[in-house]
Short mmCIF file of C-alpha atoms in Angstrom, two decimals:
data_model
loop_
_atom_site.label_atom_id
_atom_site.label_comp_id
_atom_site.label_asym_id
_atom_site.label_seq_id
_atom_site.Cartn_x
_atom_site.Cartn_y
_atom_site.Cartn_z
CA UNK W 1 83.09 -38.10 -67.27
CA UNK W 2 83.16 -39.55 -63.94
CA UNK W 3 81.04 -42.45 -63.35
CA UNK W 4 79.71 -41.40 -60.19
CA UNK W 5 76.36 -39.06 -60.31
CA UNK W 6 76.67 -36.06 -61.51
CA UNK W 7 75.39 -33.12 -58.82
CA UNK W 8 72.60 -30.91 -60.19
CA UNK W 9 74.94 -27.67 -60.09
CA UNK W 10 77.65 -29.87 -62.45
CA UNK W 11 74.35 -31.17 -64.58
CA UNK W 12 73.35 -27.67 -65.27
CA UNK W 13 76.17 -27.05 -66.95
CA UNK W 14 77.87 -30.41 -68.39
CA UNK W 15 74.23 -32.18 -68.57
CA UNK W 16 73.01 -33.41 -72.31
CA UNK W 17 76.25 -32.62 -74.48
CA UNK W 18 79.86 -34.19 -74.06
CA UNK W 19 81.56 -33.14 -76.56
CA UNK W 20 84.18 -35.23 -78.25
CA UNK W 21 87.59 -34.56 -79.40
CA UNK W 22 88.21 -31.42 -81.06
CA UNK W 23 84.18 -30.39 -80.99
CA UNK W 24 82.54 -27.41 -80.20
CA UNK W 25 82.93 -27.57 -76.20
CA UNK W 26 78.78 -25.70 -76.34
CA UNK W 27 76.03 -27.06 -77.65
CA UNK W 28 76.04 -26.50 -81.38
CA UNK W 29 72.92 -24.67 -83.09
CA UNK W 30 72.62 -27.19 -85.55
CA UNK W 31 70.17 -24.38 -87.60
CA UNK W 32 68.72 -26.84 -90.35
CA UNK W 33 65.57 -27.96 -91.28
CA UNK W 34 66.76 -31.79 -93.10
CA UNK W 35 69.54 -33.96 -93.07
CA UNK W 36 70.97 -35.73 -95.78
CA UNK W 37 71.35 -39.95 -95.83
CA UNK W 38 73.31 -41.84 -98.67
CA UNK W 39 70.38 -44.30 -99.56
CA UNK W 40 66.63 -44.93 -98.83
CA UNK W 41 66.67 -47.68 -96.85
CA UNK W 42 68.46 -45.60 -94.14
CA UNK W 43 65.71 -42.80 -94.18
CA UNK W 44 63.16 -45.42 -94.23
CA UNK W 45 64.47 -46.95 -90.98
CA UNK W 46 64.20 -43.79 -89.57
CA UNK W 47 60.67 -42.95 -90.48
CA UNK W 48 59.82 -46.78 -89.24
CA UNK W 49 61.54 -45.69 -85.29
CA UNK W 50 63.57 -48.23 -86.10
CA UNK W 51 66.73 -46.26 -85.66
CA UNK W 52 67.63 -43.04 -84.27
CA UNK W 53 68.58 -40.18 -85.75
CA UNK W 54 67.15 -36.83 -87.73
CA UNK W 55 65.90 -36.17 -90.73
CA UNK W 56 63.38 -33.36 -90.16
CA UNK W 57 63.78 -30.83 -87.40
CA UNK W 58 60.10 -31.02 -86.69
CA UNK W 59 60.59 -34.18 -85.32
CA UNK W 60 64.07 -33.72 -83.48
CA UNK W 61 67.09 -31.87 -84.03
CA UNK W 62 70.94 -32.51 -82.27
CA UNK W 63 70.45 -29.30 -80.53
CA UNK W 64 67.31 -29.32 -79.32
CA UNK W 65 67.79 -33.06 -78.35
CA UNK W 66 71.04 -31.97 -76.55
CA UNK W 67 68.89 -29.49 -74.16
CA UNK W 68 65.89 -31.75 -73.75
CA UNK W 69 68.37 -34.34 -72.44
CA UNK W 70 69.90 -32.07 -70.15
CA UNK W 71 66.80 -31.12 -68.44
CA UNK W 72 66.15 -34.90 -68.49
CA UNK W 73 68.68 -35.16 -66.00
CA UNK W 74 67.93 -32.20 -64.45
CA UNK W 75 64.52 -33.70 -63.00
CA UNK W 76 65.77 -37.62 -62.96
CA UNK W 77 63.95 -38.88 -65.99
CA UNK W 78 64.24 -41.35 -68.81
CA UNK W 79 63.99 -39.08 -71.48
CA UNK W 80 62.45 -35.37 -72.42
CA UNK W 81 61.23 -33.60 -75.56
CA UNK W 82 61.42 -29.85 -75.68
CA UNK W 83 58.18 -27.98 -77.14
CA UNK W 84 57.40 -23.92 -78.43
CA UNK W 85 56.00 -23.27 -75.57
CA UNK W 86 54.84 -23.97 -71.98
CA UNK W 87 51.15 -24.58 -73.10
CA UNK W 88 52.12 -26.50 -75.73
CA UNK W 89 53.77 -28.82 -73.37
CA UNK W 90 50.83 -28.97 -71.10
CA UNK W 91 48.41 -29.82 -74.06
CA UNK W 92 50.58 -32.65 -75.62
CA UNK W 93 51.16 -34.16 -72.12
CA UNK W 94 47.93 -34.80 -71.70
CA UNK W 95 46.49 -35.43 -74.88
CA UNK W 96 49.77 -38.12 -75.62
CA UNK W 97 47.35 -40.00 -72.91
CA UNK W 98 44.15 -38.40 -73.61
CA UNK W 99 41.56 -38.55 -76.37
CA UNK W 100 37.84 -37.68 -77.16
CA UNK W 101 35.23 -39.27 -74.48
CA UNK W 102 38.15 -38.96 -71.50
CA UNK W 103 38.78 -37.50 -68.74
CA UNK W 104 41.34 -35.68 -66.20
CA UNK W 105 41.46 -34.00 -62.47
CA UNK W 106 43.37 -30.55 -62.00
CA UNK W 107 43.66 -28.91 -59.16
CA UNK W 108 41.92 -25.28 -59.59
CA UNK W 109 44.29 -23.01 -58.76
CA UNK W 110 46.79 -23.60 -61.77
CA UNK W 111 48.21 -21.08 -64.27
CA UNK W 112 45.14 -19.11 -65.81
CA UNK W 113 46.69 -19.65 -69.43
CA UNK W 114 46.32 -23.84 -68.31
CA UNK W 115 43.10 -23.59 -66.97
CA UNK W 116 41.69 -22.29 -69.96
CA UNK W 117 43.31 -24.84 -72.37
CA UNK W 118 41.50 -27.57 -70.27
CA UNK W 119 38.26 -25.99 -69.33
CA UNK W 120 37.42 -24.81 -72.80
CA UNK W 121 40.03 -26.08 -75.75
CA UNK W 122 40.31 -29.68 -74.15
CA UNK W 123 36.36 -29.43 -73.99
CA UNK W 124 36.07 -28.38 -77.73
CA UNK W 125 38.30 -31.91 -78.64
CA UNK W 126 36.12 -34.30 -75.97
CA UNK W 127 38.02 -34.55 -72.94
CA UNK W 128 36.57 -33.30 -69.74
CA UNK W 129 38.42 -31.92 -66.87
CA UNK W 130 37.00 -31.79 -63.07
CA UNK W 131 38.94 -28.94 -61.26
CA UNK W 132 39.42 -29.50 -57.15
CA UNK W 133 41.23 -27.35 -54.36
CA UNK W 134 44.48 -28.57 -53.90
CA UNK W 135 43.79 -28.71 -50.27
CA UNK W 136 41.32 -31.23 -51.24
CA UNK W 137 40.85 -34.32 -49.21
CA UNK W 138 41.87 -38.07 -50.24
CA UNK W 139 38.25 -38.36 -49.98
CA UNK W 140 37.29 -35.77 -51.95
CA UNK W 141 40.06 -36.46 -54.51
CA UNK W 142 38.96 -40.14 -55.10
CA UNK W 143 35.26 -38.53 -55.88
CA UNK W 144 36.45 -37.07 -58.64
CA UNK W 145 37.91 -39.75 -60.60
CA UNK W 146 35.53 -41.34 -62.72
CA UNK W 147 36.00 -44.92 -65.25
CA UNK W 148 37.71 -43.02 -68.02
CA UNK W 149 39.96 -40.39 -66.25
CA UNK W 150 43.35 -40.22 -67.45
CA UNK W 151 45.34 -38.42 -65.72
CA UNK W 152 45.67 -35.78 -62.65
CA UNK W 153 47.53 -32.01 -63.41
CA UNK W 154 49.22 -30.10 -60.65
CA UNK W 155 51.43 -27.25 -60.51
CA UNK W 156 54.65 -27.85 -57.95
CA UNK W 157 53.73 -24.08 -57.02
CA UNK W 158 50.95 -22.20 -58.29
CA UNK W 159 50.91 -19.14 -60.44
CA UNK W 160 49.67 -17.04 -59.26
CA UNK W 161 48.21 -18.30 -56.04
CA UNK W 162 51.59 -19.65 -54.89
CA UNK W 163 50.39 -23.07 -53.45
CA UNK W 164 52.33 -25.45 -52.78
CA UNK W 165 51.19 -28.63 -54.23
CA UNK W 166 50.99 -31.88 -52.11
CA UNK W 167 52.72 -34.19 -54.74
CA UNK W 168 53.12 -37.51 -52.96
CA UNK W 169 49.50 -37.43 -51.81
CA UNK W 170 48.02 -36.16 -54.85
CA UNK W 171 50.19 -39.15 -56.55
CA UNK W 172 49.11 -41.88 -54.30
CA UNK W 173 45.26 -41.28 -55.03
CA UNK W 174 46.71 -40.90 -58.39
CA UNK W 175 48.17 -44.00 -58.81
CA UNK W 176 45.06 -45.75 -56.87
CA UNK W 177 43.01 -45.19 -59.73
CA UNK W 178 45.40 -46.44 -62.05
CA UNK W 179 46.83 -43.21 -63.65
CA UNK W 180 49.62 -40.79 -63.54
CA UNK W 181 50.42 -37.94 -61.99
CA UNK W 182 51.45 -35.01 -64.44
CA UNK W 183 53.64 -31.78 -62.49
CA UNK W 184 54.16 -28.79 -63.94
CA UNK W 185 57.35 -27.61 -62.36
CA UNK W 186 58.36 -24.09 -63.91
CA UNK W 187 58.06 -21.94 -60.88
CA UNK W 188 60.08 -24.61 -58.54
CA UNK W 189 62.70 -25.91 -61.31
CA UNK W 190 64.52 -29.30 -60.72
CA UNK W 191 67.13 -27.05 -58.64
CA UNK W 192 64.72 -26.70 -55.93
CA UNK W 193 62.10 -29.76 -56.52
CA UNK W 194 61.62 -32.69 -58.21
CA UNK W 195 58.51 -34.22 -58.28
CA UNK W 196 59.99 -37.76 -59.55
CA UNK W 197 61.28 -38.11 -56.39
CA UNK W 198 57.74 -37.97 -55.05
CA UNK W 199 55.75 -39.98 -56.87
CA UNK W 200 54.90 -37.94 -59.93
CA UNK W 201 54.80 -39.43 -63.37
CA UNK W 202 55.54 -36.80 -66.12
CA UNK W 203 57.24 -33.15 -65.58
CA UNK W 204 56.20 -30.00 -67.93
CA UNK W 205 58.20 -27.05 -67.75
CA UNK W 206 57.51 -23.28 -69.04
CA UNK W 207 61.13 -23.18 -70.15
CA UNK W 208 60.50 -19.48 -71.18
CA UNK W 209 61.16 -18.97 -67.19
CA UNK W 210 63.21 -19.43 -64.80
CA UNK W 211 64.97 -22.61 -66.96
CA UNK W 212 65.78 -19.66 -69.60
CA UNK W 213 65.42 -16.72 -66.93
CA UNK W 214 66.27 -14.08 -69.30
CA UNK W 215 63.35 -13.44 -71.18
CA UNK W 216 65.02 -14.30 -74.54
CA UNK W 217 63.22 -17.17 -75.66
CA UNK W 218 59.62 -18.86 -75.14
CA UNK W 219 59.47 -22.85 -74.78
CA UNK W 220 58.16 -26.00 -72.81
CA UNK W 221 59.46 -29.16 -72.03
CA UNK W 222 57.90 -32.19 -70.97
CA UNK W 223 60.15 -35.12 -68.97
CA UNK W 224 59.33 -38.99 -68.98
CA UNK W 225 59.68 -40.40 -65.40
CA UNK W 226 59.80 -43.64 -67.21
CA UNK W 227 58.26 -45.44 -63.89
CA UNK W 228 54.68 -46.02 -64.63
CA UNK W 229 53.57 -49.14 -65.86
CA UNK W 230 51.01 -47.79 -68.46
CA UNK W 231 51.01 -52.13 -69.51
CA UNK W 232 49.43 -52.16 -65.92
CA UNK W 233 46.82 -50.66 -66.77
CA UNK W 234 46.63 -51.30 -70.71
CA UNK W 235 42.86 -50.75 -71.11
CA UNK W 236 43.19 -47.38 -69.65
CA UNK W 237 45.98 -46.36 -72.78
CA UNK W 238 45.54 -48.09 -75.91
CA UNK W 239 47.58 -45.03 -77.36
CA UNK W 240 50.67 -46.75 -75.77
CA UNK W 241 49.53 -50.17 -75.21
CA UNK W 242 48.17 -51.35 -78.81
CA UNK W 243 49.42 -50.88 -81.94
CA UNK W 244 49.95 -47.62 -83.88
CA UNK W 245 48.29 -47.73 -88.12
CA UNK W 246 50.32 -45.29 -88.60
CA UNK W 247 53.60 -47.23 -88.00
CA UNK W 248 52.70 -50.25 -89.63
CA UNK W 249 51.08 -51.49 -86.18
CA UNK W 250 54.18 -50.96 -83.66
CA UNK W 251 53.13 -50.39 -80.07
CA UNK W 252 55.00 -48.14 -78.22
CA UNK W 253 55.18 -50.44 -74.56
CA UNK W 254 56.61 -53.05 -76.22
CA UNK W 255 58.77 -51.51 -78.79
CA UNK W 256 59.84 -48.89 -76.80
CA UNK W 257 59.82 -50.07 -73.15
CA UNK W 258 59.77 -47.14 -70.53
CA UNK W 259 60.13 -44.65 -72.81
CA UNK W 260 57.32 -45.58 -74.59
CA UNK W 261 55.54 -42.43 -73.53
CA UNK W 262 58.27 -39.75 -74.62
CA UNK W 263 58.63 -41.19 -78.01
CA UNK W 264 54.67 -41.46 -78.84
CA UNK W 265 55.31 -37.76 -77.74
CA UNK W 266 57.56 -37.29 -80.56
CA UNK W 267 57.22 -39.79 -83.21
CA UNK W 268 53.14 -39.18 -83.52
CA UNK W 269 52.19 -35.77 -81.95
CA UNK W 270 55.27 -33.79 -82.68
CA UNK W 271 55.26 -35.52 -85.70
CA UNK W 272 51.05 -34.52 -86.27
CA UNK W 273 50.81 -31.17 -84.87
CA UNK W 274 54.26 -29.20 -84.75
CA UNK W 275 54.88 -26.85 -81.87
CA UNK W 276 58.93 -27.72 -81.77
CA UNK W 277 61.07 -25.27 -80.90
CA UNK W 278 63.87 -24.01 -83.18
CA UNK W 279 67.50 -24.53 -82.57
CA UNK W 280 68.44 -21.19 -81.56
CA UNK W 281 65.87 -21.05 -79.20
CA UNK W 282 66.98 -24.27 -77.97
CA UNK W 283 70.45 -22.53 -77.74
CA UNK W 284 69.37 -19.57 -75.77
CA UNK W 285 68.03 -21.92 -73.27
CA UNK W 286 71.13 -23.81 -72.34
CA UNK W 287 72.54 -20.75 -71.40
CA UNK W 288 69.92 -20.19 -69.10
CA UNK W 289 70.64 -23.15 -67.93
CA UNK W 290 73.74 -23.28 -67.29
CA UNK W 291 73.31 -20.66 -64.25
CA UNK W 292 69.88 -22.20 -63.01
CA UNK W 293 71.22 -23.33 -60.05
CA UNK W 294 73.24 -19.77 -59.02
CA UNK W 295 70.08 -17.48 -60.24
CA UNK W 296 67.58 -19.80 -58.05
CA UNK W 297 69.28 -19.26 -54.81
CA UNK W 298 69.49 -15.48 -55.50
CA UNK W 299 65.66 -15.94 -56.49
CA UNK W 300 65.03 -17.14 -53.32
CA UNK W 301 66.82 -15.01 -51.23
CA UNK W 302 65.80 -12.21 -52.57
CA UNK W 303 61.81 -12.91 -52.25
CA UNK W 304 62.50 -14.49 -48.89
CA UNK W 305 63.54 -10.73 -47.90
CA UNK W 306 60.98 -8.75 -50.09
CA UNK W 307 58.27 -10.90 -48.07
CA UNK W 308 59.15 -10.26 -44.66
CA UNK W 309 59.08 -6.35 -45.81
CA UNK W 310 55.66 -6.59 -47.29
CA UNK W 311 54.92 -8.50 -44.24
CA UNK W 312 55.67 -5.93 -41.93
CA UNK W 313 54.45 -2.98 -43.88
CA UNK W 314 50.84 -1.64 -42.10
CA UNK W 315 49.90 -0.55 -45.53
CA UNK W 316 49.99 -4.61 -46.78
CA UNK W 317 46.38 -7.03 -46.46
CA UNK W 318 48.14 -9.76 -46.54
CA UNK W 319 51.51 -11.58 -47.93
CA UNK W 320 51.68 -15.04 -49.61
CA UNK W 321 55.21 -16.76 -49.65
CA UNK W 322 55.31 -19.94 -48.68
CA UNK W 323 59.24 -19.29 -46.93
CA UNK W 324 57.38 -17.32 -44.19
CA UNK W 325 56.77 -19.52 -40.94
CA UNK W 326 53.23 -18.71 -40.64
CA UNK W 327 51.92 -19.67 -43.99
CA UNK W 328 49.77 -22.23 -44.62
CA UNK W 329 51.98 -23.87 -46.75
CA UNK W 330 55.11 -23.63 -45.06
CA UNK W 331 55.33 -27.42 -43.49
CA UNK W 332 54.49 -28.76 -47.29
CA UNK W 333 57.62 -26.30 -48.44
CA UNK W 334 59.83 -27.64 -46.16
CA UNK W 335 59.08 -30.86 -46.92
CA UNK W 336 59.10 -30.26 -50.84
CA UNK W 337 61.27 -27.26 -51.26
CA UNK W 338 63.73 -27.31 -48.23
CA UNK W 339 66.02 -25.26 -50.09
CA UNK W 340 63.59 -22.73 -51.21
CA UNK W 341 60.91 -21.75 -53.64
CA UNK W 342 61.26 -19.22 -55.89
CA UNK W 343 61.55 -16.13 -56.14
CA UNK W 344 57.26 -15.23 -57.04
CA UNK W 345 55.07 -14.29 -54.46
CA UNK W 346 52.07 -12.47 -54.13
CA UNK W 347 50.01 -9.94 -51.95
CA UNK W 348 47.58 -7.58 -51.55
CA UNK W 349 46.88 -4.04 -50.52
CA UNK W 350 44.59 -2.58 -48.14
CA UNK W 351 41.92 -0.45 -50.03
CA UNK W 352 40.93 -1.55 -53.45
CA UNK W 353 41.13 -2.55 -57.25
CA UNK W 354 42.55 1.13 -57.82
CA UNK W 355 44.76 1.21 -55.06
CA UNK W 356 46.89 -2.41 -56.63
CA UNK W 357 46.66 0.19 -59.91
CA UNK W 358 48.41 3.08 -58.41
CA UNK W 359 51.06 1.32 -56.75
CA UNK W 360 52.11 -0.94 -59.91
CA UNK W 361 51.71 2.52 -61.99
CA UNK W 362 54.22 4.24 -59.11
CA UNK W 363 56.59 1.75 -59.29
CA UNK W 364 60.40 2.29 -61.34
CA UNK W 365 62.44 -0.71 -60.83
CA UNK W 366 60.30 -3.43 -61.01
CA UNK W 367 58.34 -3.36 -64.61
CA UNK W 368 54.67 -4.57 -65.12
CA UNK W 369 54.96 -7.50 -67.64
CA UNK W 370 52.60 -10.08 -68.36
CA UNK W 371 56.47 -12.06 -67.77
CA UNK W 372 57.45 -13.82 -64.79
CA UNK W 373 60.52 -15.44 -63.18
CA UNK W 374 63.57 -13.60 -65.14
CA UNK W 375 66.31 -12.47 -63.93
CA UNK W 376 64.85 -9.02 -64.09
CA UNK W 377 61.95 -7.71 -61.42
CA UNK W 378 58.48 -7.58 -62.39
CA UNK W 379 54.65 -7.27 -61.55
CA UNK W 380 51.24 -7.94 -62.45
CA UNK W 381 47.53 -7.68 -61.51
CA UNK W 382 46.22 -11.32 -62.86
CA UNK W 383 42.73 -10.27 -62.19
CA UNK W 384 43.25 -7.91 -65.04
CA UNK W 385 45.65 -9.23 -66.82
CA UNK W 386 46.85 -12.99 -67.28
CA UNK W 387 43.60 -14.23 -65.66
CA UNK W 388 41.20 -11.47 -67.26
CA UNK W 389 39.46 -14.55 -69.16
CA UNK W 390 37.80 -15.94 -65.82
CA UNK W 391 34.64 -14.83 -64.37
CA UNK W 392 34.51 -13.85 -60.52
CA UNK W 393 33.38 -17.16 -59.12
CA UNK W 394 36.31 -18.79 -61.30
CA UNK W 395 38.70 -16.28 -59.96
CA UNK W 396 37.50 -16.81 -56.33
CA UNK W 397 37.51 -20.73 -56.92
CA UNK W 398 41.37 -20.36 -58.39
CA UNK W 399 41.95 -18.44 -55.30
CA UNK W 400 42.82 -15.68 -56.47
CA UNK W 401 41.11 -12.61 -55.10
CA UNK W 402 40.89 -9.10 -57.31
CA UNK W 403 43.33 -7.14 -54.96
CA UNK W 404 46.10 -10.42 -55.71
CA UNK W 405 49.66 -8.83 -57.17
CA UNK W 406 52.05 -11.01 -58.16
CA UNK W 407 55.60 -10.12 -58.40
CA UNK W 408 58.10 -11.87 -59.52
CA UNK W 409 61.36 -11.10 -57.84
CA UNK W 410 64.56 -11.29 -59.97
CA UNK W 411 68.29 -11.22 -58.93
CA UNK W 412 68.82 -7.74 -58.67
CA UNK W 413 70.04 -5.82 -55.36
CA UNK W 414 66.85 -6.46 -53.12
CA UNK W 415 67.76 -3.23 -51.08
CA UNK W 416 67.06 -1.21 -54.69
CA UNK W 417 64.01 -3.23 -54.80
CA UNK W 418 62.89 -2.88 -51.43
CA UNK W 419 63.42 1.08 -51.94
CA UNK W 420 61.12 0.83 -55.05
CA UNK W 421 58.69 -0.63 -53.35
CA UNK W 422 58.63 1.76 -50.43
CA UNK W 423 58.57 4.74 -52.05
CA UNK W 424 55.53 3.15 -54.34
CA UNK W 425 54.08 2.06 -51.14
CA UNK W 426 54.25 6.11 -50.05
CA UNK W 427 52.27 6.96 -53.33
CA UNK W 428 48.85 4.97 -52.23
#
């Protein structure tokens, strides 16, 4: 290939896997578990991280590492490592950083599914989390770090709230107190935002959406920046920064240089507690992939017009989509996401808890599905449903109030979806 930069549109496609003469122009599923080596001190090597290479898919496999290094590229990092899931990626970003007796800051209006993992699993193993409004001042930010925070955890755009998170600020107070910035980018995707490029750290992804946008196959990714200096601030992570027992006292900064924190991600958690994803899965999702960059601007489109209906329908409280002039958000989207969003956005109905019911129940088109950003239209009450879990005050703190739909618009016609809606609209 051309030496010149790849665009994002080419990278979606060509990114990860150049395939040499006379191989398989796609990524091959390479579907096996081990991989055979003609003598033991090869393997051993391998198992020391002093070569690369596979020998047990749980660790990393050709296909999986083909994907992960395409949506390395997709987001500007130094390396990625793909995971079985979205949450899974959340919980081994921060606990690669993270152990018993620390610390981290979210912002309180992340993905219900995420807020539980850190206000009550991440509690269960010792690590404490302090949740603050993303429209939280500098002021108010720096009050929450304390000696043995760790890291702070914000969502590009919020699900389902559908913030727009202030990622340069929120990674200069960040990097003032001497940690990273983690991003969870799934609603935005690299096509449309990348938080590298403002100051953020390490990227998680819910590949199960819009990176797959089918609804085919359920995954997470996490992505390296490869730009903080975790030597800097070595005290803070002796994970990275001293040497690892359990390979024969090799530290990770100095072995592994700025990609120190990707490979502890592999080499020791992957490598300790599973969650990898399996080939085909890997498979499915660089053919999602592949079109990320068309679907998203359909996305977009699409919502852009379903909000400006809702907007102007009497029988709508109130619309939240960050593409319309007057929200509160827009000035941060246009700075962040100048080429649009995505395609979720959420609203609410005048009346009550039973009035959301009967129009999700009256709709045809769009589905209810605990799902979100496929290809394929779809809706949900997270006060009953994805964010059930959370008591009032949490819900009102998240900001998400009970009458809050979100739907999640997908690439079909919108006029057939703006006719579903209308004629569920009629049925209230």
């Amino acid at each position: 290939m051309s030496s010149k930069p790849l665009s994002l549109d080419t990278l979606c496609i060509h990114g990860g896997w150049e395939p040499g003469n006379g191989q398989s122009r796609q990524v091959p599923i390479v579907q096996s578990t081990t991989f055979k080596y003609d003598s033991t001190e090869e393997m051993a090597a391998l198992f020391d991280l002093e070569k690369s290479g596979y020998f047990y898919t749980r660790l990393a496999n050709p296909t999986t590492d083909a994907v992960a290094a395409k949506i390395a590229a997709l987001e500007g990092g130094v390396a990625a490592m793909l995971t079985s899931s979205g949450q899974a990626a959340n919980f081994f970003a921060v606990v690669n950083i993270a152990q018993a007796g620390d610390h981290i800051v979210a912002t309180n209006d992340i993905y219900g599914g995420t807020f539980n993992l850190f206000n009550v699993t991440l509690r269960k193993f010792g690590i404490d989390c302090t949740f603050i409004s993303s429209d939280a001042t500098d002021e108010e930010i720096r009050a929450a770090v304390r000696p043995n925070t760790k890291a702070f955890f914000g969502e590009t755009i919020s699900n389902p709230g559908c913030r727009v998170f202030d990622i340069e600020r929120f990674a200069r107070v960040a990097h003032e107190a001497g940690v990273p910035l983690i991003v969870d980018n799934t609603f935005a995707t690299p096509v449309n935002c990348r938080p590298l490029e403002w100051g953020a750290d390490i990227v998680t992804h819910s590949t199960t959406k819009y990176m797959d946008g089918h609804a085919t196959q359920v995954g997470g990714a996490i992505i390296d920046g490869g730009r903080f200096d975790w030597d800097a601030h070595a005290d803070k992570f002796p994970g990275l920064t001293t040497p690892d027992d359990s390979y024969h006292g090799l530290t990770y900064t100095k072995a592994f240089g700025n990609q120190a924190y990707a490979v502890k991600l592999t080499a020791q958690l992957m490598r300790d507690l599973g969650s990898s994803p399996s080939p085909q899965n890997a498979f499915l999702l660089n053919l999602g992939l592949e079109t990320l960059h068309l679907r998203m601007q359909r996305h977009c489109e699409n919502a852009l017009r379903i909000a400006r209906f809702l907007d102007a329908d009497p029988r709508v409280a109130w619309v939240n989509y960050c593409g319309l002039t007057d929200n509160r958000d827009y000035a941060l989207a246009q700075k962040y996401l100048p080429n649009g969003s995505c395609g979720v956005l959420c609203f609410g109905l005048k009346g009550d808890r039973a009035t959301a019911v009967k129009f999700m129940d009256s709709l045809r088109l769009i589905t209810i599905a605990t799902h979100v950003a496929d290809a394929r239209s779809c809706v949900l009450h997270p006060a009953s449903h994805t964010h059930r879990q959370l008591t009032d005050s949490q819900l009102a703190e998240a900001g998400i109030n009970p009458d809050l739909i979100r739907l999640s618009i997908g690439i079909e016609s919108a006029d057939d979806l703006i006719a579903d809606l209308t004629q569920a609209l009629d049925k209230i």
